[in-house]
CSV table of C-alpha atoms in Angstrom, one decimal:
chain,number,residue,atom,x,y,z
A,1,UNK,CA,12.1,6.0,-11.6
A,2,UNK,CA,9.9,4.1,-9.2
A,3,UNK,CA,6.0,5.2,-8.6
A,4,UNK,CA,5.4,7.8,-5.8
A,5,UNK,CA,2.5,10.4,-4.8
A,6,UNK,CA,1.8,12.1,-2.2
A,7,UNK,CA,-1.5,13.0,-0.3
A,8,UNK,CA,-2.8,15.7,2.1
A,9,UNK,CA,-5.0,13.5,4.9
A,10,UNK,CA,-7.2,15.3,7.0
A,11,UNK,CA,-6.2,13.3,10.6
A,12,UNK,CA,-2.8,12.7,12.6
A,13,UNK,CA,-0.4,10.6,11.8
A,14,UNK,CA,-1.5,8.3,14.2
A,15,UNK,CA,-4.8,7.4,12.9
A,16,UNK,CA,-3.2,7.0,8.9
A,17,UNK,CA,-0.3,5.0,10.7
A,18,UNK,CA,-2.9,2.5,12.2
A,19,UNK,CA,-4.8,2.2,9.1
A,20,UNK,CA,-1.8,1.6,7.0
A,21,UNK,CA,-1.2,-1.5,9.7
A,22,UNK,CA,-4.3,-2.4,11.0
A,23,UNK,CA,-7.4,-1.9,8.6
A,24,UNK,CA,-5.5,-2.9,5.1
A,25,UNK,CA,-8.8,-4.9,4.2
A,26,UNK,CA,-11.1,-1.4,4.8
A,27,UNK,CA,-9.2,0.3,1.8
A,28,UNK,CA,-7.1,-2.1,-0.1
A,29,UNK,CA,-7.8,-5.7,-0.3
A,30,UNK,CA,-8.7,-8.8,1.5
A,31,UNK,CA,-5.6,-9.5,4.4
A,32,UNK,CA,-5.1,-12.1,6.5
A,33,UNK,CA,-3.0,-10.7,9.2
A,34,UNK,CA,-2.7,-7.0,10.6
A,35,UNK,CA,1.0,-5.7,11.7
A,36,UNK,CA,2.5,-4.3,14.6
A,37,UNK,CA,5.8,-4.8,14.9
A,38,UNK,CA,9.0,-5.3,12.4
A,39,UNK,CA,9.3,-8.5,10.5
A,40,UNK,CA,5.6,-9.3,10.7
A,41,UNK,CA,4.3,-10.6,7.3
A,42,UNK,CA,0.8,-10.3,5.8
A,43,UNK,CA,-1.0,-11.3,2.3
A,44,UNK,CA,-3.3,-8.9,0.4
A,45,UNK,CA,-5.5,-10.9,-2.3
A,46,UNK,CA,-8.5,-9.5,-5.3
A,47,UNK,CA,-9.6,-12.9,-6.5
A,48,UNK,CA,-7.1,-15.2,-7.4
A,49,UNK,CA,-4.0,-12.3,-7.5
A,50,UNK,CA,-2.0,-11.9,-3.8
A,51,UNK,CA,1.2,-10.4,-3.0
A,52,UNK,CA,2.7,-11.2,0.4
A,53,UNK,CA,4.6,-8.7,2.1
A,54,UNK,CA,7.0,-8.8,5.3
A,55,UNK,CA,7.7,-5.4,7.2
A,56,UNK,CA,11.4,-4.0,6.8
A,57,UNK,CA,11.1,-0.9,8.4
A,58,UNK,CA,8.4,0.2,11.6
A,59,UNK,CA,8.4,3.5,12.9
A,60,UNK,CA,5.3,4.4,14.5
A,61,UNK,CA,3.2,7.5,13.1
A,62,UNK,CA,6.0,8.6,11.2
A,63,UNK,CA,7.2,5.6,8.6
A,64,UNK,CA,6.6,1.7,7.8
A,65,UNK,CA,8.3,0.0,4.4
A,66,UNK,CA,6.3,-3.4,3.2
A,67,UNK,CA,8.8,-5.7,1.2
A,68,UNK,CA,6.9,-7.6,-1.5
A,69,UNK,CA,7.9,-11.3,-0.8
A,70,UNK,CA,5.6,-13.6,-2.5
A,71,UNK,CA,3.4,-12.7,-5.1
A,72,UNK,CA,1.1,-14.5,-7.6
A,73,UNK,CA,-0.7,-11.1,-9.6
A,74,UNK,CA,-3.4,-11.6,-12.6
A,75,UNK,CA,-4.7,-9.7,-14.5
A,76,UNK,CA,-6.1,-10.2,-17.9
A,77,UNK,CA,-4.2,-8.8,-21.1
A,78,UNK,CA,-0.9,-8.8,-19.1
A,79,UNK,CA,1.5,-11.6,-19.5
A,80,UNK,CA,4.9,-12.0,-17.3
A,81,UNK,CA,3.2,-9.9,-14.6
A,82,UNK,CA,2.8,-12.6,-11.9
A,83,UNK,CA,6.2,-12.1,-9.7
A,84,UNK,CA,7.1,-8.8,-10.8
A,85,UNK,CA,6.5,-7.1,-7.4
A,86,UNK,CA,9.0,-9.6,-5.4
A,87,UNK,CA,11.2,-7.8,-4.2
A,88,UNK,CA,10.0,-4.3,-4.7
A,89,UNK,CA,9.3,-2.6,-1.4
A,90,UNK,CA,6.2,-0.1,0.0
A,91,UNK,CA,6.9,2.8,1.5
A,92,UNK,CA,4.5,5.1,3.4
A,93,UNK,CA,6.2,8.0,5.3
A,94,UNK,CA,3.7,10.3,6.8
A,95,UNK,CA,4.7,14.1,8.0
A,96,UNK,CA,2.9,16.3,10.0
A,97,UNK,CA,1.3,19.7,7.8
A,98,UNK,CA,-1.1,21.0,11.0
A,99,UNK,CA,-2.7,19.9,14.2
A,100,UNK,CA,-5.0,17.4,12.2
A,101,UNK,CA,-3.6,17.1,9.0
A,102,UNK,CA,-0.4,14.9,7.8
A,103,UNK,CA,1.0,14.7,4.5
A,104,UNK,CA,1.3,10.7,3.2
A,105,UNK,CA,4.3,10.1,0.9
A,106,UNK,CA,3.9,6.8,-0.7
A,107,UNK,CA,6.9,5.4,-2.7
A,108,UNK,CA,6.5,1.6,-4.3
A,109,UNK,CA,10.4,1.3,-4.7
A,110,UNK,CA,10.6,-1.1,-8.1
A,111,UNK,CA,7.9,-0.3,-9.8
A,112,UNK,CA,8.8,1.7,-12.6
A,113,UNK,CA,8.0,1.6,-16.3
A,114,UNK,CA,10.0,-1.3,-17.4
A,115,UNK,CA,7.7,-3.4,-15.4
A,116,UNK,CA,4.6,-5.1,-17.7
A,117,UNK,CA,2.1,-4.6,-14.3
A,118,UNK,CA,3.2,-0.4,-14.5
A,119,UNK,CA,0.6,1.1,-16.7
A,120,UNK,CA,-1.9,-1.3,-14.6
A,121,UNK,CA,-0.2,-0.6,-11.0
A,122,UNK,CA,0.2,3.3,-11.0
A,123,UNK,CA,-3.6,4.0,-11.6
A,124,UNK,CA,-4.3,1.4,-9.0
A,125,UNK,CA,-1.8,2.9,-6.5
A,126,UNK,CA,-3.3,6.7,-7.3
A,127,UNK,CA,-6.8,5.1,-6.2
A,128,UNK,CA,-6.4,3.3,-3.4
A,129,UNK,CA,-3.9,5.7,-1.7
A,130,UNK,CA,-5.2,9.5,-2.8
A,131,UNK,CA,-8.9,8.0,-2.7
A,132,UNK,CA,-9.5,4.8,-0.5
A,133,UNK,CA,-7.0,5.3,2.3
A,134,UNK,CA,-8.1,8.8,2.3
A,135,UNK,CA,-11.6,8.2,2.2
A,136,UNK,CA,-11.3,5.3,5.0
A,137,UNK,CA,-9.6,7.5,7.3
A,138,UNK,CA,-11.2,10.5,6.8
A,139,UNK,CA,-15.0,9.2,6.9
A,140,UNK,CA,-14.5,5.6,7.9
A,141,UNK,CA,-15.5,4.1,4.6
A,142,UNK,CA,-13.0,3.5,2.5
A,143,UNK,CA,-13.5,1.7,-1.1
A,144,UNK,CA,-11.0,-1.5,-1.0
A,145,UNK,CA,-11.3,-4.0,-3.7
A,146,UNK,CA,-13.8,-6.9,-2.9
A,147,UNK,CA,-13.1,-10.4,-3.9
């Protein structure tokens, strides 16, 4: 079964929708390109990892899927790891819970426990999604990884 979680964001959909598109660098990683339209690619790099993604699905407020297209992923300890998110895809799909309050699901379709990155991934996921994102969009300082 691939990774999900979900998280409770005190804001509008609006506001996670445009950090998930525009403001990847505040709360994930070092990008080189923001997104806002279908097909539009980006690259996310810590150090000397990177994973480039291009943009299946755009639905504004309400749904965008990033599908892992390049990658190049290090990390110490785990062999084979490089590629293994090519092909996988991102999914955030936000829902409305109040007046200023949405509901993120986050799904990375393809990374599930066969993979050598999952024990690695998951935790990373949980942290930068439940607390960065969060974090960045609910006090504007979120805590991305700095290379």
């Amino acid at each position: 079964m691939s990774y999900t979680i979900s998280v409770s964001i005190k804001a509008n959909s609006e506001i996670i929708f445009n950090a998930i598109t525009q403001s990847v660098q505040a709360w994930w990683g070092s990008t080189n390109a923001t997104v806002s339209k279908l097909n539009d690619e980006f690259t996310t790099s810590f150090d000397k990892t990177f994973w480039k993604f291009k943009i299946l699905e755009f639905n504004p407020n309400s749904k965008i899927v990033w599908q892992c297209i390049d990658a190049k992923h290090i990390h110490s300890g785990f062999d084979g790891i490089e590629k293994e998110w090519i092909g996988t895809n991102v999914e955030w799909k936000l829902k409305k819970k109040s007046h200023n309050e949405t509901i993120l699901n986050f799904t990375h379709n393809g990374l599930v426990p066969e993979l050598n990155c999952y024990e690695i991934c998951c935790p990373a996921w949980e942290r930068f999604v439940t607390q960065s994102l969060k974090s960045f969009v609910e006090t504007g300082k979120g805590m991305p990884h700095l290379s």
